[in-house]
PDB file of C-alpha atoms and ligand atoms in Angstrom:
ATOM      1  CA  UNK F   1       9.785  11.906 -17.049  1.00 89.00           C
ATOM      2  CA  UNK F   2      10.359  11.824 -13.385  1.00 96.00           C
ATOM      3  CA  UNK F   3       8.494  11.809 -10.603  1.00 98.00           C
ATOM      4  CA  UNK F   4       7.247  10.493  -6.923  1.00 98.00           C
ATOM      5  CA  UNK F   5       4.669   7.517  -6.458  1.00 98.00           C
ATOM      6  CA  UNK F   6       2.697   6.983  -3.325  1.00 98.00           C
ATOM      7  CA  UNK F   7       1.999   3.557  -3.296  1.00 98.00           C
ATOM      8  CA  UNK F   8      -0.400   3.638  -0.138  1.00 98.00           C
ATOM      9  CA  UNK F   9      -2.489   6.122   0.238  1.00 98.00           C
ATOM     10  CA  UNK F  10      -6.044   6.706   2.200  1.00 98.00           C
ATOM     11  CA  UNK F  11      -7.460  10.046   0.090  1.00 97.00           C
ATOM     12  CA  UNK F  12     -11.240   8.540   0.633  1.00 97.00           C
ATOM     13  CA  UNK F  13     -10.982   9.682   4.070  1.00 96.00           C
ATOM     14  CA  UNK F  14     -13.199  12.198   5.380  1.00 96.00           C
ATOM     15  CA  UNK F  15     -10.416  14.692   6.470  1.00 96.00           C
ATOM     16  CA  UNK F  16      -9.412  15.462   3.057  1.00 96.00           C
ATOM     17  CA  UNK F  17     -13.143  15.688   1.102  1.00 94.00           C
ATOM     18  CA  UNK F  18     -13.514  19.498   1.528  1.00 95.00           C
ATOM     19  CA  UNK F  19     -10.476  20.875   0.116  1.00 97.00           C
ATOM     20  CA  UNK F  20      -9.244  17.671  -2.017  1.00 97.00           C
ATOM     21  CA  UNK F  21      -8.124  20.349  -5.199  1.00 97.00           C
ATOM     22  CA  UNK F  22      -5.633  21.877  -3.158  1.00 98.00           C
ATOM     23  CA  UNK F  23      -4.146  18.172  -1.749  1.00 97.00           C
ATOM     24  CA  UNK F  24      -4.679  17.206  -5.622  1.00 98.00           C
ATOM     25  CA  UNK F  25      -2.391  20.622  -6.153  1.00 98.00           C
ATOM     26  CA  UNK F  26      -0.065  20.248  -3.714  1.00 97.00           C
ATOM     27  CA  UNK F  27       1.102  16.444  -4.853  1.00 98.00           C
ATOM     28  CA  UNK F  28       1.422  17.481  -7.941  1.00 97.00           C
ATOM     29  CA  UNK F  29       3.584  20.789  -6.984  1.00 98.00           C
ATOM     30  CA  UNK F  30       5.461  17.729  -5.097  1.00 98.00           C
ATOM     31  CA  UNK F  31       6.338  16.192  -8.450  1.00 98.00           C
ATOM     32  CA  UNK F  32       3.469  12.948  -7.220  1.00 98.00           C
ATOM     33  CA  UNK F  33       1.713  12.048 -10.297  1.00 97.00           C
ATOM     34  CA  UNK F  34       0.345   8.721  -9.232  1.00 98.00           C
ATOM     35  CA  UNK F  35      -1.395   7.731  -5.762  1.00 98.00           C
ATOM     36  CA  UNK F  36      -2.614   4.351  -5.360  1.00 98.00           C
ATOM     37  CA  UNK F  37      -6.212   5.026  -3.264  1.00 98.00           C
ATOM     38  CA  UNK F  38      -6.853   2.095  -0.721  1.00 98.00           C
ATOM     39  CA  UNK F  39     -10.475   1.451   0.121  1.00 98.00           C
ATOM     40  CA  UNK F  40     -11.582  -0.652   2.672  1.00 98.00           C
ATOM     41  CA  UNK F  41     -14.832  -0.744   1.850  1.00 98.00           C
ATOM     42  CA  UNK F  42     -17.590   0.096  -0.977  1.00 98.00           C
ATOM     43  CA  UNK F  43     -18.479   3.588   0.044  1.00 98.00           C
ATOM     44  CA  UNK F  44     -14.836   4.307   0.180  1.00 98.00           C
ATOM     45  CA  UNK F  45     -14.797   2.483  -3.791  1.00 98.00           C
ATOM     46  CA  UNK F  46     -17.269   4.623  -4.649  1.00 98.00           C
ATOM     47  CA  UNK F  47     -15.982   7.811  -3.492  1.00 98.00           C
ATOM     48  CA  UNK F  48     -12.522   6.723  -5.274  1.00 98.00           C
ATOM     49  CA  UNK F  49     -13.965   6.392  -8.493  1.00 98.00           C
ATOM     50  CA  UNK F  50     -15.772   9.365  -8.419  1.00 98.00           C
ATOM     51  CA  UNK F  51     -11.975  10.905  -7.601  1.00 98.00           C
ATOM     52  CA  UNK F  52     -10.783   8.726 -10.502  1.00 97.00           C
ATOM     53  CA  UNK F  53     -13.069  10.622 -12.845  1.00 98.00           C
ATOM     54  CA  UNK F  54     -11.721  13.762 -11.776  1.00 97.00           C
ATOM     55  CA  UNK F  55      -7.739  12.716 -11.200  1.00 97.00           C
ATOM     56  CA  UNK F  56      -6.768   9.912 -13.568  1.00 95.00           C
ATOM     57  CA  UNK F  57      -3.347   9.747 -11.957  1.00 96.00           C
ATOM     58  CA  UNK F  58      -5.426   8.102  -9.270  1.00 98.00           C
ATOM     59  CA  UNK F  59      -4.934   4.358  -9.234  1.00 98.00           C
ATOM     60  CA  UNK F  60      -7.757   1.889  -6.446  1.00 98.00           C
ATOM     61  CA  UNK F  61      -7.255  -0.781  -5.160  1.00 98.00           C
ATOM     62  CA  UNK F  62      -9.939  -2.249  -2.522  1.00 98.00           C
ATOM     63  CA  UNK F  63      -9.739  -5.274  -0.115  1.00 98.00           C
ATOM     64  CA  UNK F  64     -11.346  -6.269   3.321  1.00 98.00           C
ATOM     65  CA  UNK F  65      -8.575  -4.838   5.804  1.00 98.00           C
ATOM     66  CA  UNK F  66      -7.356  -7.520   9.074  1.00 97.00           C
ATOM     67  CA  UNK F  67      -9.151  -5.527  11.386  1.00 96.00           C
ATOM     68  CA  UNK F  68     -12.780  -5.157   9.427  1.00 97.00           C
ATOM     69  CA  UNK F  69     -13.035  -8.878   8.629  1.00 97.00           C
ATOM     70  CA  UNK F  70     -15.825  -9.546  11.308  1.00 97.00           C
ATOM     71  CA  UNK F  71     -18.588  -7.305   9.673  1.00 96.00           C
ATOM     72  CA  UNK F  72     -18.492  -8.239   6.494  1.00 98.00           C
ATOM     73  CA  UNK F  73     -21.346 -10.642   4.850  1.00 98.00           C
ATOM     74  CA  UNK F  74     -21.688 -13.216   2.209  1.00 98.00           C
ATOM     75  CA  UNK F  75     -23.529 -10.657   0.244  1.00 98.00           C
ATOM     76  CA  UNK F  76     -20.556  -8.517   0.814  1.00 98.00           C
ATOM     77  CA  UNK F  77     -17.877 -10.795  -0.766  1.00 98.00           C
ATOM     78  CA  UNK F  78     -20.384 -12.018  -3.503  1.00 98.00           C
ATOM     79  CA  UNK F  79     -19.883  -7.849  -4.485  1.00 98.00           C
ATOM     80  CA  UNK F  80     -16.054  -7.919  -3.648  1.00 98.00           C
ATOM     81  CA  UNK F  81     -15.789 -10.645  -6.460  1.00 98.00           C
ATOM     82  CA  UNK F  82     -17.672  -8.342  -8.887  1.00 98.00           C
ATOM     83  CA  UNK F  83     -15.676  -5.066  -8.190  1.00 98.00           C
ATOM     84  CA  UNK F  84     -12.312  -6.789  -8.257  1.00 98.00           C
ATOM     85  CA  UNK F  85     -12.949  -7.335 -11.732  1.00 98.00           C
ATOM     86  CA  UNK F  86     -13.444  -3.617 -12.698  1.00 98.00           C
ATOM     87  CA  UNK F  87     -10.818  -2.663 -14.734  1.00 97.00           C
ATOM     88  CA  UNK F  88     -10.222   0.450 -11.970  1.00 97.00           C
ATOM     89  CA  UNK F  89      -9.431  -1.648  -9.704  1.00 98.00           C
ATOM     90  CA  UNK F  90      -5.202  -2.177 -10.351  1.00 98.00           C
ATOM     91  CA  UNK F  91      -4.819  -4.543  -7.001  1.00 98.00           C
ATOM     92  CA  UNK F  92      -6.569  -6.121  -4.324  1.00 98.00           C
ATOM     93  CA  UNK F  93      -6.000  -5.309  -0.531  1.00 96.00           C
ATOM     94  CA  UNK F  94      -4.699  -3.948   2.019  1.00 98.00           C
ATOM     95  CA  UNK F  95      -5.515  -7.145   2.933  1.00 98.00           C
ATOM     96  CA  UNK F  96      -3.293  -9.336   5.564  1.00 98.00           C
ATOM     97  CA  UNK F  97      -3.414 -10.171   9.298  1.00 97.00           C
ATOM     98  CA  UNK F  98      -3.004  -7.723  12.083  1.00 96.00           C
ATOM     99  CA  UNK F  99      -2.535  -9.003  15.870  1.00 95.00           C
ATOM    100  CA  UNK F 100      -1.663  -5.885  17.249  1.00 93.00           C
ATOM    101  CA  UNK F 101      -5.314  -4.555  18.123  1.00 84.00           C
ATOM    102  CA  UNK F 102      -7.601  -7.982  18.447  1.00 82.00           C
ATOM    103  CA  UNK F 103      -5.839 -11.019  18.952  1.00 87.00           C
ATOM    104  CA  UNK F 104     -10.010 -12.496  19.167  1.00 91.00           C
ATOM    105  CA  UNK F 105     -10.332 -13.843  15.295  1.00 96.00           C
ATOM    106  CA  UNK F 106      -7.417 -14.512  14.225  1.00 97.00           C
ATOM    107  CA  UNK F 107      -8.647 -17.599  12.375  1.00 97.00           C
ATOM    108  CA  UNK F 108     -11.112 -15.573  10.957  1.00 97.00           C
ATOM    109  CA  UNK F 109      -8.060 -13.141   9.717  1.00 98.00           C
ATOM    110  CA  UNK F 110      -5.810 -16.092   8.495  1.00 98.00           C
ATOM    111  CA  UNK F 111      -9.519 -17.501   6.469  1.00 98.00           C
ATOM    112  CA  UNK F 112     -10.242 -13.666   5.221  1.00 98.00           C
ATOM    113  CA  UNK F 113      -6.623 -13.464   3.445  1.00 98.00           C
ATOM    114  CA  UNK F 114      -6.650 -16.863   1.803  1.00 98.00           C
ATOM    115  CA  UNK F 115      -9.818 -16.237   0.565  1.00 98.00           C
ATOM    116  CA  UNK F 116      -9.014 -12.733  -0.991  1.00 98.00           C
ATOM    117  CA  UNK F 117      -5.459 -14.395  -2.466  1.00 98.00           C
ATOM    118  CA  UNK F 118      -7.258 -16.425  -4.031  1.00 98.00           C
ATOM    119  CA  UNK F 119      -9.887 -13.666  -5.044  1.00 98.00           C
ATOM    120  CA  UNK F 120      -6.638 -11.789  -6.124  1.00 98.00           C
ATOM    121  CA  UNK F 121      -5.054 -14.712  -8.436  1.00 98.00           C
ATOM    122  CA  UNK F 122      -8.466 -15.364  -9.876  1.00 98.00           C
ATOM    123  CA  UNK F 123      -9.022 -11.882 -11.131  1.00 98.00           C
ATOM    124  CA  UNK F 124      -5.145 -12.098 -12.475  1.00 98.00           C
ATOM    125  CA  UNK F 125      -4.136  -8.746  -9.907  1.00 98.00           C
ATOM    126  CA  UNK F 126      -1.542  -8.225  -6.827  1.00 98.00           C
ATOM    127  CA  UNK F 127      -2.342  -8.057  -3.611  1.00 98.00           C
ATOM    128  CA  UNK F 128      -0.978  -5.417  -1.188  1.00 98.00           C
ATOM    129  CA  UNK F 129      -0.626  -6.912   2.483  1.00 98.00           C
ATOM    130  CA  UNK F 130      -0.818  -5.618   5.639  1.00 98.00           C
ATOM    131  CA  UNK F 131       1.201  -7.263   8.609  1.00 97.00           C
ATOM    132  CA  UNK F 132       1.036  -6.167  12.156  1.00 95.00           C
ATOM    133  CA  UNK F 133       3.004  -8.198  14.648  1.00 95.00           C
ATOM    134  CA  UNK F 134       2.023 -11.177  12.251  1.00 96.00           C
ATOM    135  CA  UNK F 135       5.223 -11.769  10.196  1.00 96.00           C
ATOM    136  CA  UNK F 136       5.702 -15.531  10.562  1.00 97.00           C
ATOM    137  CA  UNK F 137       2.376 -16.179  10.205  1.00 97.00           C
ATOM    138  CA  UNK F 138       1.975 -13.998   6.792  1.00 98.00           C
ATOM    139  CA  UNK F 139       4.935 -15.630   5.636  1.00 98.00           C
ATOM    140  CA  UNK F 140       3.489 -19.091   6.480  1.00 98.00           C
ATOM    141  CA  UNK F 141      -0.179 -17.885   4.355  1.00 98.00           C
ATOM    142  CA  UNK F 142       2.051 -16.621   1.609  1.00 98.00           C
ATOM    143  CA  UNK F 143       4.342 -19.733   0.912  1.00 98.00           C
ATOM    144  CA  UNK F 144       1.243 -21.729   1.082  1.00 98.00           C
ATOM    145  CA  UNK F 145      -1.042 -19.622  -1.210  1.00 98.00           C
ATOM    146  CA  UNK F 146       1.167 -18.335  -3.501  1.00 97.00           C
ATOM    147  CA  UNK F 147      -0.618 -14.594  -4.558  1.00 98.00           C
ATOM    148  CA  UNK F 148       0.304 -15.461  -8.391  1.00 98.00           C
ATOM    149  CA  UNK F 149       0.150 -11.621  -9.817  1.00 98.00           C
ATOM    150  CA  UNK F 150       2.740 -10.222  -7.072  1.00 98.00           C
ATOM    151  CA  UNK F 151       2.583  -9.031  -3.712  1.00 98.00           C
ATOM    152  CA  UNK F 152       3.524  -5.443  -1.985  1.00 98.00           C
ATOM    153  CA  UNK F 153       3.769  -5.923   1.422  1.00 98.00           C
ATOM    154  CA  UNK F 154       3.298  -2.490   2.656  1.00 97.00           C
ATOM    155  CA  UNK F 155       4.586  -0.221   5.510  1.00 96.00           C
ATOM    156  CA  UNK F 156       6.975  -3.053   6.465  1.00 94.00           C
ATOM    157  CA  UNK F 157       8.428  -2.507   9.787  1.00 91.00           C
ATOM    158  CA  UNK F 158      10.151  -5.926  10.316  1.00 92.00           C
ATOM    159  CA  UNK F 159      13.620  -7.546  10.845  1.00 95.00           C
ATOM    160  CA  UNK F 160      16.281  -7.743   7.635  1.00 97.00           C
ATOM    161  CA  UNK F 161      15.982 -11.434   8.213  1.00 97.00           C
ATOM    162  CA  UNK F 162      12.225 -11.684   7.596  1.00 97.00           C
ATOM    163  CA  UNK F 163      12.067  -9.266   4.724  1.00 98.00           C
ATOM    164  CA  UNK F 164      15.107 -11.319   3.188  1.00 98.00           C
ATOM    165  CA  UNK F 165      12.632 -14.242   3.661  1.00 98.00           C
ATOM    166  CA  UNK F 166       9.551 -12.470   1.877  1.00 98.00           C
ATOM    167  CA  UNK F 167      12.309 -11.144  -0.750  1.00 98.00           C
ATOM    168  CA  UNK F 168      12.576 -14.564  -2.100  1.00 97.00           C
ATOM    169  CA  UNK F 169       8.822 -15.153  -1.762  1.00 97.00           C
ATOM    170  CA  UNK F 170       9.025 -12.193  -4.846  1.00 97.00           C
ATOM    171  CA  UNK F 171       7.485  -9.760  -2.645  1.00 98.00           C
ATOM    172  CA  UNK F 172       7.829  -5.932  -2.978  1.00 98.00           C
ATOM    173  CA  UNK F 173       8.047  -3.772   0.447  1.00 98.00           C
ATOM    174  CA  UNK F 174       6.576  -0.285   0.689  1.00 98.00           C
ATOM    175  CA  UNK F 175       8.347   2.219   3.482  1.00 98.00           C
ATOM    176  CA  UNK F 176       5.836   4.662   4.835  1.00 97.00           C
ATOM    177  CA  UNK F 177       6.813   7.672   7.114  1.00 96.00           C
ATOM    178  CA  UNK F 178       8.389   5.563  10.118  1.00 96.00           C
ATOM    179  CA  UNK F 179      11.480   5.334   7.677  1.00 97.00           C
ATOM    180  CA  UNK F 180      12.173   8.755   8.487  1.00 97.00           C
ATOM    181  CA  UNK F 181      12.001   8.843  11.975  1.00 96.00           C
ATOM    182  CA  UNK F 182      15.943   8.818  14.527  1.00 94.00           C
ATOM    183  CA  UNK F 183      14.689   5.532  16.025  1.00 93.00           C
ATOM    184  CA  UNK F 184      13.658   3.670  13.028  1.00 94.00           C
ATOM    185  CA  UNK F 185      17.352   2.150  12.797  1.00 95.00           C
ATOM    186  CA  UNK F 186      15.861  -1.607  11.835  1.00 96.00           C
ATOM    187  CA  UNK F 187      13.409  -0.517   8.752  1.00 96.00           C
ATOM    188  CA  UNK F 188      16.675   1.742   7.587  1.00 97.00           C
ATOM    189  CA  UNK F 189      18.676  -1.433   7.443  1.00 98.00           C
ATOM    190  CA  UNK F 190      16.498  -2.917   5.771  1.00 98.00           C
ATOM    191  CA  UNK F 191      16.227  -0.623   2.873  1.00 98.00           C
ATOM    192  CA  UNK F 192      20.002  -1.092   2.833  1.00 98.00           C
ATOM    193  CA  UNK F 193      19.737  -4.869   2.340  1.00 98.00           C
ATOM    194  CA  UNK F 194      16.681  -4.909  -0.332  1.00 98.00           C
ATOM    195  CA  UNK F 195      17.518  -4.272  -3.621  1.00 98.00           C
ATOM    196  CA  UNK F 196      15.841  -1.022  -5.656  1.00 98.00           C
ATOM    197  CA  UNK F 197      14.017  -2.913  -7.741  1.00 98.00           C
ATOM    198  CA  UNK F 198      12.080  -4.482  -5.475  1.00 98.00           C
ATOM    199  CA  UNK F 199      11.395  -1.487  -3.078  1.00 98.00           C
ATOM    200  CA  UNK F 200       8.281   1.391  -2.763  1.00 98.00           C
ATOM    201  CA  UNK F 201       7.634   4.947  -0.719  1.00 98.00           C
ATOM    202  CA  UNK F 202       4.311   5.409   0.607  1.00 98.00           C
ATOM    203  CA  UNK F 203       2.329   8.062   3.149  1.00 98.00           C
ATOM    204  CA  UNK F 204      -0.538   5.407   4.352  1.00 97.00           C
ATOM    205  CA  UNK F 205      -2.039   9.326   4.825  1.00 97.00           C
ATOM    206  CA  UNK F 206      -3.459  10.772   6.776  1.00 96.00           C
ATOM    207  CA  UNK F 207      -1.218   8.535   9.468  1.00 92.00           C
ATOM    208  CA  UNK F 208       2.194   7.834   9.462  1.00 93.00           C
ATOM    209  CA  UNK F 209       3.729  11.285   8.513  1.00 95.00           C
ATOM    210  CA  UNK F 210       7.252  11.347   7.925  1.00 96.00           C
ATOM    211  CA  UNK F 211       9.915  14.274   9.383  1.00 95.00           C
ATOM    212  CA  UNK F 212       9.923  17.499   9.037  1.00 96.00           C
ATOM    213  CA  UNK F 213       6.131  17.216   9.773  1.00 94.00           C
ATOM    214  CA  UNK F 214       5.463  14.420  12.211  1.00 95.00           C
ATOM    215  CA  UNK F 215       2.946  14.609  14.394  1.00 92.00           C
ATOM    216  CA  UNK F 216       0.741  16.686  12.215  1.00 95.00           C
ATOM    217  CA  UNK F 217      -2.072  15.213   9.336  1.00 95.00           C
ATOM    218  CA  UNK F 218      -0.065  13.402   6.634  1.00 97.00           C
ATOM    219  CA  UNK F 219      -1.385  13.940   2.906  1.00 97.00           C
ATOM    220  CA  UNK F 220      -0.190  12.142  -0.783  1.00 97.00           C
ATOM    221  CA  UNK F 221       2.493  14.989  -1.318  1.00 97.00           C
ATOM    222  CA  UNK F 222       4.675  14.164   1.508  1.00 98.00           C
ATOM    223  CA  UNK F 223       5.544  10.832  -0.127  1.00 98.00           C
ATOM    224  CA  UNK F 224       8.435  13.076  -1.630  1.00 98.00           C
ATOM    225  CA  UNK F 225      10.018  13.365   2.443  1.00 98.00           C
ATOM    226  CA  UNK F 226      10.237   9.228   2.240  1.00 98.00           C
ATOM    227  CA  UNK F 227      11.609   9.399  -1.107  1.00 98.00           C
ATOM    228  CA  UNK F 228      14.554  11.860  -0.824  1.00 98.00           C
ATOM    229  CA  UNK F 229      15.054   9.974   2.609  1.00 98.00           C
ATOM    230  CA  UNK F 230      15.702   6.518   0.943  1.00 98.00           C
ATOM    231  CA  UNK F 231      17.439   7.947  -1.945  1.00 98.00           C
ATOM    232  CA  UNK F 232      19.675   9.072   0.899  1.00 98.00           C
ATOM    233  CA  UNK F 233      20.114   5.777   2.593  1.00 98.00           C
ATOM    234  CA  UNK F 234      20.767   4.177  -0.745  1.00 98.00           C
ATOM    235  CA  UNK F 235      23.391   6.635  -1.661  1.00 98.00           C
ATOM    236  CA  UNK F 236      21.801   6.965  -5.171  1.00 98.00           C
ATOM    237  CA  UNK F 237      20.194  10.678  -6.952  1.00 98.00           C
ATOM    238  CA  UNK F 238      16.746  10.624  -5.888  1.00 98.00           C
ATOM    239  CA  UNK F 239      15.909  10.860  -9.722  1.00 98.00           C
ATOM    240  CA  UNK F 240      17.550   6.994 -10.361  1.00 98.00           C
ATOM    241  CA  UNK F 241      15.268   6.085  -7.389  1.00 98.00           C
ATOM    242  CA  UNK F 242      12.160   7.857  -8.885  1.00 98.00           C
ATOM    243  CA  UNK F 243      13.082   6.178 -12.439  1.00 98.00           C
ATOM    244  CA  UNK F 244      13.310   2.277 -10.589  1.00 98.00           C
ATOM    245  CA  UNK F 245       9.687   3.038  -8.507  1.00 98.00           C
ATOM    246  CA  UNK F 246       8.128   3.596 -11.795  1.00 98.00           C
ATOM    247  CA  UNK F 247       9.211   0.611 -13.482  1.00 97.00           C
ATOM    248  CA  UNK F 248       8.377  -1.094 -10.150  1.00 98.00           C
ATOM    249  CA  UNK F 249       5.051   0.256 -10.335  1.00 98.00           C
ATOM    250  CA  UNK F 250       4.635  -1.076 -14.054  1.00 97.00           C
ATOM    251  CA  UNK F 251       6.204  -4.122 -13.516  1.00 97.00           C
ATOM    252  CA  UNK F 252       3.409  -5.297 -10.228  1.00 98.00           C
ATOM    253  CA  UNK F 253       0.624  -3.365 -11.657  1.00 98.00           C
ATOM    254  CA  UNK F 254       0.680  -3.668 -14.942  1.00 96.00           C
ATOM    255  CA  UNK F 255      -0.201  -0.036 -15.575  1.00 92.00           C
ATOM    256  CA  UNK F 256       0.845   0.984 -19.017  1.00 83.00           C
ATOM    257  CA  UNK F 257      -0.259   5.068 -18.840  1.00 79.00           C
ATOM    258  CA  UNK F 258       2.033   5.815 -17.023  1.00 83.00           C
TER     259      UNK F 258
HETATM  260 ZN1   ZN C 301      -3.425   1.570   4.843  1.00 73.98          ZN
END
């Protein structure tokens, strides 16, 4: 069997609560049978395994995002620690640094991601990273504290020589909508110069949407735009590309129904 994986995907949010059926429907019309849900906090958990129930082809993942680091507690990581172990829970992030909005903590960043690395390796799951005009610097974290269960560094918008850099690291990259886009010429090299088996689609929905329907409210299904896009790039049948993302998938997340 073949099909589409979203490897990034925010379906917690509030915009898609009312009518999440028909987004459920509509994936699955798209041929996207699995959607990896990222929470960024316990009410979004919760609301994700209460989706779960409903849609098994949902996979979580939770982690304290770059940006969010500042309000969380002690009490609050004590109850990280215990939900990372739930056997739900396939990764831990996005977690990472991100010094495009607040450049104010960015020790408190660099601390955050160590700490939930180690979280990660401790548990025995990947981590999925987010980077925002912090490349060196997540490279730096990431050859010091090695994340020991694999690492998808996700909507990667960086130079070939960087993500040839994380490629020996072992790191997998994730290409969200951007990849799509006339002026994304750097990310489209990129996907040129990474090999298959170390490469992911994502819609980091509701942003990010790729062509024809930029602009507008992305959703899970549209993953299938990226796809066909990179298939493109890669000059391979989007079905050989479909088959490698699902052993990628298996291979970093050790998900065996699948
Ligand atoms: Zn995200």
């Amino acid at each position: 069997m073949s099909y589409w994986i979203d490897s990034h995907a925010h379906m917690t949010e509030e915009c898609y609560q009312e009518e999440f059926d028909v987004y459920m429907q509509r994936a699955l019309d798209a041929n996207v049978k699995k959607t990896l849900v990222i929470c960024l906090n316990f009410e979004e958990l919760e609301r994700a395994f209460v989706l779960k129930a409903q849609y098994p082809f949902l996979d979580i993942a939770v982690g304290f995002y770059p940006g969010d680091v500042p309000k969380f507690s002690e009490e609050d990581w004590k109850r990280l620690e215990e939900v990372a172990k739930d056997e739900r829970v396939i990764a831990i992030g996005e977690i990472g640094l991100d010094y495009y909005w607040d450049k104010s903590f960015v020790e408190l960043q660099k601390e955050c991601f160590i700490r939930q690395i180690e979280l990660a390796n401790k548990v025995q799951k990947p981590i999925l990273i987010h980077s925002r005009d912090a490349a060196q610097d997540t490279y730096d974290i990431l050859a010091a504290y090695k994340a020991e269960y694999g690492a998808l560094l996700h909507c990667y918008s960086g130079s070939v020589e960087m993500a040839k850099r994380f490629e020996k690291l072992g790191l997998y990259f994730s290409f969200a909508g951007p990849l799509t886009f006339k002026n994304s010429k750097e990310s489209k090299e990129v996907v040129k110069a990474l090999p298959l088996n170390r490469l992911f689609v994502e819609t980091d929905c509701p942003y990010l949407t790729p062509v024809p329907h930029r602009g507008k409210q992305n959703e899970t299904a549209y993953v299938h735009y990226t796809g066909e896009y990179l298939a493109e790039l890669k000059e391979l049948d989007v079905e050989t590309v479909q088959q490698q993302m699902i052993k990628n998938y298996k291979n970093l997340f050790k998900v065996k129904d699948m």
